[in-house]
Short mmCIF file of C-alpha atoms in Angstrom, two decimals:
data_model
loop_
_atom_site.label_atom_id
_atom_site.label_comp_id
_atom_site.label_asym_id
_atom_site.label_seq_id
_atom_site.Cartn_x
_atom_site.Cartn_y
_atom_site.Cartn_z
CA MET A 5 88.06 93.07 95.41
CA ARG A 6 88.64 89.53 96.71
CA GLU A 7 91.47 90.72 98.96
CA GLY A 8 89.19 93.43 100.30
CA ARG A 9 86.51 90.89 101.14
CA LEU A 10 89.02 88.56 102.78
CA GLY A 11 90.41 91.50 104.75
CA ARG A 12 86.95 92.47 106.02
CA PHE A 13 86.17 88.86 106.91
CA ALA A 14 89.48 88.49 108.79
CA TRP A 15 88.95 91.77 110.67
CA ARG A 16 85.41 90.82 111.68
CA LEU A 17 86.61 87.38 112.75
CA LEU A 18 89.31 89.01 114.92
CA ALA A 19 86.75 91.46 116.31
CA GLY A 20 84.48 88.55 117.21
CA ILE A 21 87.33 86.79 119.02
CA CYS A 22 88.03 89.99 121.01
CA MET A 23 84.34 90.31 121.85
CA GLY A 24 84.14 86.70 123.01
CA VAL A 25 87.26 87.05 125.14
CA GLY A 26 86.00 90.37 126.52
CA ALA A 27 82.65 88.82 127.46
CA ILE A 28 84.27 86.18 129.70
CA THR A 29 87.08 88.33 131.15
CA PRO A 30 86.31 90.06 134.48
CA GLY A 31 86.68 93.81 134.13
CA VAL A 32 86.18 93.80 130.35
CA SER A 33 83.02 93.99 128.22
CA GLY A 34 82.17 92.35 124.91
CA GLY A 35 80.22 95.49 123.99
CA VAL A 36 83.27 97.68 124.54
CA MET A 37 85.27 95.44 122.19
CA ALA A 38 82.54 95.83 119.55
CA VAL A 39 82.75 99.61 119.94
CA ALA A 40 86.56 99.54 119.79
CA MET A 41 86.51 97.53 116.58
CA GLY A 42 84.02 99.92 114.95
CA LEU A 43 81.33 97.27 114.64
CA TYR A 44 78.91 98.14 117.44
CA GLU A 45 76.30 100.17 115.55
CA PRO A 46 76.48 98.03 112.35
CA MET A 47 75.86 94.93 114.48
CA ILE A 48 72.91 96.52 116.29
CA VAL A 49 71.31 97.52 112.98
CA ALA A 50 72.04 94.14 111.35
CA VAL A 51 70.45 92.13 114.17
CA SER A 52 67.41 94.38 114.62
CA ARG A 53 66.73 94.53 110.86
CA PHE A 54 68.04 91.14 109.90
CA PHE A 55 65.32 90.15 107.42
CA ARG A 56 65.53 93.43 105.47
CA ASP A 57 68.90 92.39 104.01
CA VAL A 58 69.55 88.77 104.96
CA ARG A 59 72.54 88.28 102.67
CA GLY A 60 74.32 91.49 103.71
CA ASN A 61 73.63 90.95 107.40
CA VAL A 62 74.89 87.37 107.26
CA LYS A 63 78.13 88.61 105.66
CA LEU A 64 78.57 91.01 108.58
CA LEU A 65 77.42 88.82 111.45
CA LEU A 66 78.76 85.38 110.43
CA PRO A 67 82.50 86.08 110.91
CA ILE A 68 81.78 88.03 114.11
CA GLY A 69 79.71 85.14 115.47
CA LEU A 70 82.35 82.58 114.51
CA GLY A 71 85.05 84.69 116.14
CA ALA A 72 82.99 85.13 119.31
CA CYS A 73 82.55 81.35 119.56
CA VAL A 74 86.30 80.89 119.16
CA GLY A 75 86.94 83.59 121.75
CA VAL A 76 84.61 82.02 124.29
CA LEU A 77 85.18 78.31 123.66
CA ALA A 78 88.84 78.11 122.66
CA MET A 79 90.22 80.93 124.79
CA SER A 80 88.39 80.35 128.09
CA ASN A 81 91.13 78.28 129.74
CA LEU A 82 93.89 80.49 128.35
CA MET A 83 92.20 83.66 129.61
CA ARG A 84 91.72 82.17 133.07
CA TYR A 85 95.44 81.40 133.16
CA LEU A 86 96.48 84.81 131.82
CA MET A 87 94.18 86.74 134.17
CA ALA A 88 95.52 84.75 137.13
CA ARG A 89 99.18 85.40 136.29
CA TYR A 90 99.33 88.38 133.91
CA ALA A 91 96.22 90.46 134.61
CA GLY A 92 98.08 93.76 134.18
CA PRO A 93 99.36 93.19 130.62
CA VAL A 94 96.05 91.65 129.50
CA LEU A 95 93.99 94.56 130.83
CA LEU A 96 96.42 97.12 129.37
CA LEU A 97 96.00 95.49 125.95
CA PHE A 98 92.24 95.89 126.26
CA ILE A 99 92.67 99.49 127.46
CA GLY A 100 94.78 100.21 124.37
CA LEU A 101 92.07 98.79 122.11
CA VAL A 102 89.34 100.80 123.84
CA ALA A 103 91.31 104.06 124.09
CA GLY A 104 92.37 103.76 120.46
CA SER A 105 88.72 103.75 119.39
CA THR A 106 87.90 107.03 121.18
CA PRO A 107 88.80 109.46 118.33
CA ALA A 108 86.56 107.56 115.91
CA LEU A 109 83.68 107.63 118.39
CA VAL A 110 84.06 111.37 118.98
CA LYS A 111 84.17 111.95 115.21
CA GLU A 112 81.07 109.81 114.67
CA GLY A 113 79.14 111.46 117.52
CA SER A 114 80.06 114.96 116.29
CA ARG A 115 79.36 114.24 112.62
CA ASP A 116 76.56 116.82 112.48
CA GLY A 117 78.32 119.27 114.78
CA PHE A 118 79.13 119.32 118.47
CA SER A 119 76.86 120.52 121.28
CA LYS A 120 77.80 120.95 124.93
CA SER A 121 74.62 119.05 125.82
CA TYR A 122 76.31 115.90 124.49
CA LEU A 123 78.57 116.04 127.55
CA TRP A 124 75.53 115.28 129.71
CA ALA A 125 75.07 112.04 127.77
CA PHE A 126 78.77 111.27 128.29
CA ALA A 127 78.45 111.93 132.04
CA ALA A 128 75.26 109.86 132.25
CA GLY A 129 76.96 106.90 130.54
CA ALA A 130 79.97 107.07 132.86
CA ALA A 131 77.77 107.48 135.96
CA LEU A 132 75.51 104.56 134.97
CA LEU A 133 78.51 102.30 134.48
CA GLY A 134 79.98 103.44 137.81
CA ALA A 135 76.70 102.74 139.61
CA PHE A 136 76.49 99.30 138.04
CA ALA A 137 80.08 98.52 139.08
CA LEU A 138 79.43 99.66 142.67
CA LEU A 139 76.34 97.46 142.87
CA GLU A 140 78.35 94.49 141.60
CA ARG A 141 81.01 95.00 144.27
CA ALA A 142 78.50 95.67 147.06
CA ALA A 143 76.57 92.46 146.45
CA PRO A 144 77.46 89.64 148.88
CA PRO A 145 79.24 86.86 146.96
CA ARG A 146 77.57 83.47 146.70
CA ALA A 147 79.58 80.30 147.03
CA GLN A 148 81.12 79.18 143.75
CA GLY A 149 80.82 75.67 142.42
CA GLY A 150 78.28 73.10 141.35
CA GLN A 151 76.48 73.00 138.03
CA LEU A 152 74.04 75.51 136.62
CA SER A 153 70.39 74.50 136.52
CA PHE A 154 68.33 75.20 133.39
CA ALA A 155 66.85 78.36 134.95
CA GLU A 156 70.29 79.53 136.13
CA GLY A 157 71.64 78.91 132.63
CA LEU A 158 68.92 81.12 131.15
CA LEU A 159 69.71 83.84 133.72
CA CYS A 160 73.44 83.51 133.08
CA GLY A 161 72.94 83.92 129.31
CA GLY A 162 70.69 86.94 129.85
CA ILE A 163 73.29 88.60 132.10
CA LEU A 164 76.06 87.97 129.56
CA SER A 165 73.99 89.57 126.79
CA VAL A 166 73.79 92.81 128.79
CA GLY A 167 77.59 93.07 128.68
CA VAL A 168 77.63 92.59 124.91
CA VAL A 169 74.75 94.91 123.97
CA ILE A 170 75.52 97.64 126.54
CA PRO A 171 79.18 98.69 126.14
CA GLY A 172 81.31 98.93 129.26
CA VAL A 173 79.20 96.71 131.50
CA SER A 174 81.38 93.81 132.66
CA THR A 175 78.85 91.15 133.53
CA SER A 176 81.59 88.67 134.49
CA PHE A 177 81.83 90.43 137.87
CA LEU A 178 78.10 89.99 138.42
CA LEU A 179 78.34 86.28 137.55
CA ILE A 180 81.18 85.93 140.07
CA TYR A 181 79.09 87.46 142.85
CA MET A 182 76.10 85.30 141.95
CA GLY A 183 78.25 82.17 142.06
CA MET A 184 77.70 81.42 138.36
CA TYR A 185 81.08 82.32 136.89
CA ALA A 186 82.99 79.16 137.85
CA PRO A 187 80.28 76.71 136.68
CA PHE A 188 79.82 78.80 133.51
CA MET A 189 83.54 78.63 132.69
CA ALA A 190 83.58 74.92 133.57
CA ALA A 191 80.66 74.31 131.19
CA ILE A 192 82.54 76.07 128.40
CA SER A 193 85.81 74.23 129.05
CA ALA A 194 84.08 70.83 129.12
CA LEU A 195 81.57 71.72 126.34
CA GLN A 196 78.61 70.73 128.52
CA ILE A 197 75.89 71.04 125.90
CA TRP A 198 73.07 70.58 128.43
CA THR A 199 74.34 73.69 130.24
CA LEU A 200 75.34 75.74 127.20
CA VAL A 201 71.92 75.42 125.49
CA PRO A 202 69.94 77.37 128.14
CA ILE A 203 72.80 79.90 128.32
CA ALA A 204 72.51 80.43 124.54
CA LEU A 205 68.70 80.70 124.77
CA GLY A 206 68.90 83.29 127.55
CA PHE A 207 71.57 85.23 125.69
CA GLY A 208 69.55 85.31 122.47
CA ALA A 209 66.25 86.30 124.07
CA VAL A 210 67.62 89.20 126.13
CA SER A 211 69.89 90.36 123.29
CA LEU A 212 66.98 90.67 120.87
CA ALA A 213 65.01 92.79 123.33
CA LEU A 214 67.96 95.05 124.14
CA VAL A 215 69.10 95.39 120.52
CA HIS A 216 65.77 96.82 119.37
CA ALA A 217 65.80 99.38 122.19
CA VAL A 218 69.39 100.41 121.40
CA ARG A 219 68.65 100.70 117.65
CA LEU A 220 65.75 103.05 118.35
CA LEU A 221 68.03 105.15 120.55
CA PHE A 222 70.65 105.44 117.79
CA ALA A 223 67.95 106.22 115.21
CA ARG A 224 66.31 109.01 117.23
CA ALA A 225 69.23 110.48 119.20
CA ARG A 226 72.38 109.32 117.42
CA ALA A 227 74.82 111.91 118.76
CA TYR A 228 73.63 111.51 122.35
CA ALA A 229 73.83 107.72 122.00
CA TYR A 230 77.43 107.91 120.79
CA PHE A 231 78.49 110.19 123.64
CA ALA A 232 76.74 107.90 126.13
CA VAL A 233 78.77 105.02 124.67
CA LEU A 234 81.86 107.18 125.11
CA GLY A 235 80.92 107.55 128.76
CA PHE A 236 80.56 103.79 129.08
CA THR A 237 83.95 103.17 127.50
CA ALA A 238 85.68 105.86 129.58
CA GLY A 239 84.22 104.35 132.74
CA SER A 240 85.34 100.91 131.59
CA VAL A 241 88.92 102.14 131.17
CA VAL A 242 88.86 103.61 134.71
CA LEU A 243 87.62 100.32 136.14
CA MET A 244 90.33 98.36 134.33
CA LEU A 245 92.99 100.79 135.60
CA TRP A 246 91.58 100.28 139.10
CA MET A 247 92.01 96.52 138.69
CA ILE A 248 95.58 96.97 137.42
CA ALA A 249 96.44 99.12 140.44
CA ALA A 250 95.13 96.36 142.73
CA GLN A 251 97.03 93.63 140.85
CA GLY A 252 100.35 95.44 140.58
CA PHE A 253 102.09 97.11 137.66
CA ALA A 254 105.45 96.93 135.87
CA TRP A 255 106.66 99.46 133.28
CA TRP A 256 107.20 96.79 130.62
CA HIS A 257 103.43 96.19 130.71
CA LEU A 258 103.05 99.43 128.73
CA VAL A 259 104.17 97.48 125.65
CA PHE A 260 100.72 95.87 125.65
CA LEU A 261 99.00 99.24 125.93
CA LEU A 262 100.98 100.46 122.92
CA ALA A 263 100.12 97.25 121.04
CA GLY A 264 96.40 97.87 121.58
CA LEU A 265 96.72 101.48 120.48
CA GLY A 266 98.69 100.38 117.41
CA VAL A 267 96.05 97.84 116.36
CA MET A 268 93.33 100.47 116.57
CA ALA A 269 95.43 103.03 114.66
CA LEU A 270 95.86 100.48 111.85
CA GLN A 271 92.12 99.74 111.92
CA GLN A 272 91.26 103.43 111.68
CA ARG A 273 93.69 103.86 108.80
CA ARG A 274 92.13 100.87 107.03
CA ALA A 275 88.62 102.25 107.61
CA ASP A 276 89.58 105.71 106.32
CA HIS A 277 91.18 104.17 103.21
CA ALA A 278 88.07 102.08 102.52
CA HIS A 279 85.85 105.16 102.99
CA LYS A 280 87.91 107.25 100.55
CA LYS A 281 87.93 104.41 98.04
CA THR A 282 84.13 104.09 98.27
CA LYS A 283 83.66 107.87 97.76
CA SER A 284 85.96 107.88 94.73
CA MET A 285 83.87 105.16 93.12
#
């Protein structure tokens, strides 16, 4: 029992790190990482109904939150270095994680049977992500540099929360075009508390509003919501492949794709084992 609890804690901590790294990496989304790790819907429910089961929700959210902080604070400089020199392998690792989660999402969305109408939700999710990406790239870039004001920090935090709560939306690109990405990363690297506080406030406020809307969607149209998430994730993979094509590609990079797929295969096997064990009890 203790090993099982430690295993769950370690997995959620790792998932949180992946979410934090995904949130600050251009082309990736913290929400997609939550989906890939199988924690997206449980997190949405836990946050939106936190006071109904405080102890259980803290057990779920605490390691994820700690991991996200590690991913954002400790990995920011490393990710900037890796994306500058090894963008292809890094993005292929993320693609492996996302693609490896697809069978579980399809299974979850089709739990009560499959309907062709679900494909419209899939197409809508992919189209919405594509439209968002085109708007990001069409926006004229603002000069980078300087320090974020309090209001800009609130806006920056709100934008980041969209990428975490809505899978597939890479808000890092939007921050780059708005000229906020460099000062945001600088604030993280230097631990500028006076800048990080409004970012955290903006993130929390927007996240709470979005989480309640998403929970209602999952409660009332669960299958459609899952296939829309599938559309988001599929669109995210296409965008990452687009970035890889622009950066250049070597065949040995596929090792990272296989590593991501392998991690998700192990996670699915662990989840299936835990599910069977729970049913047998």
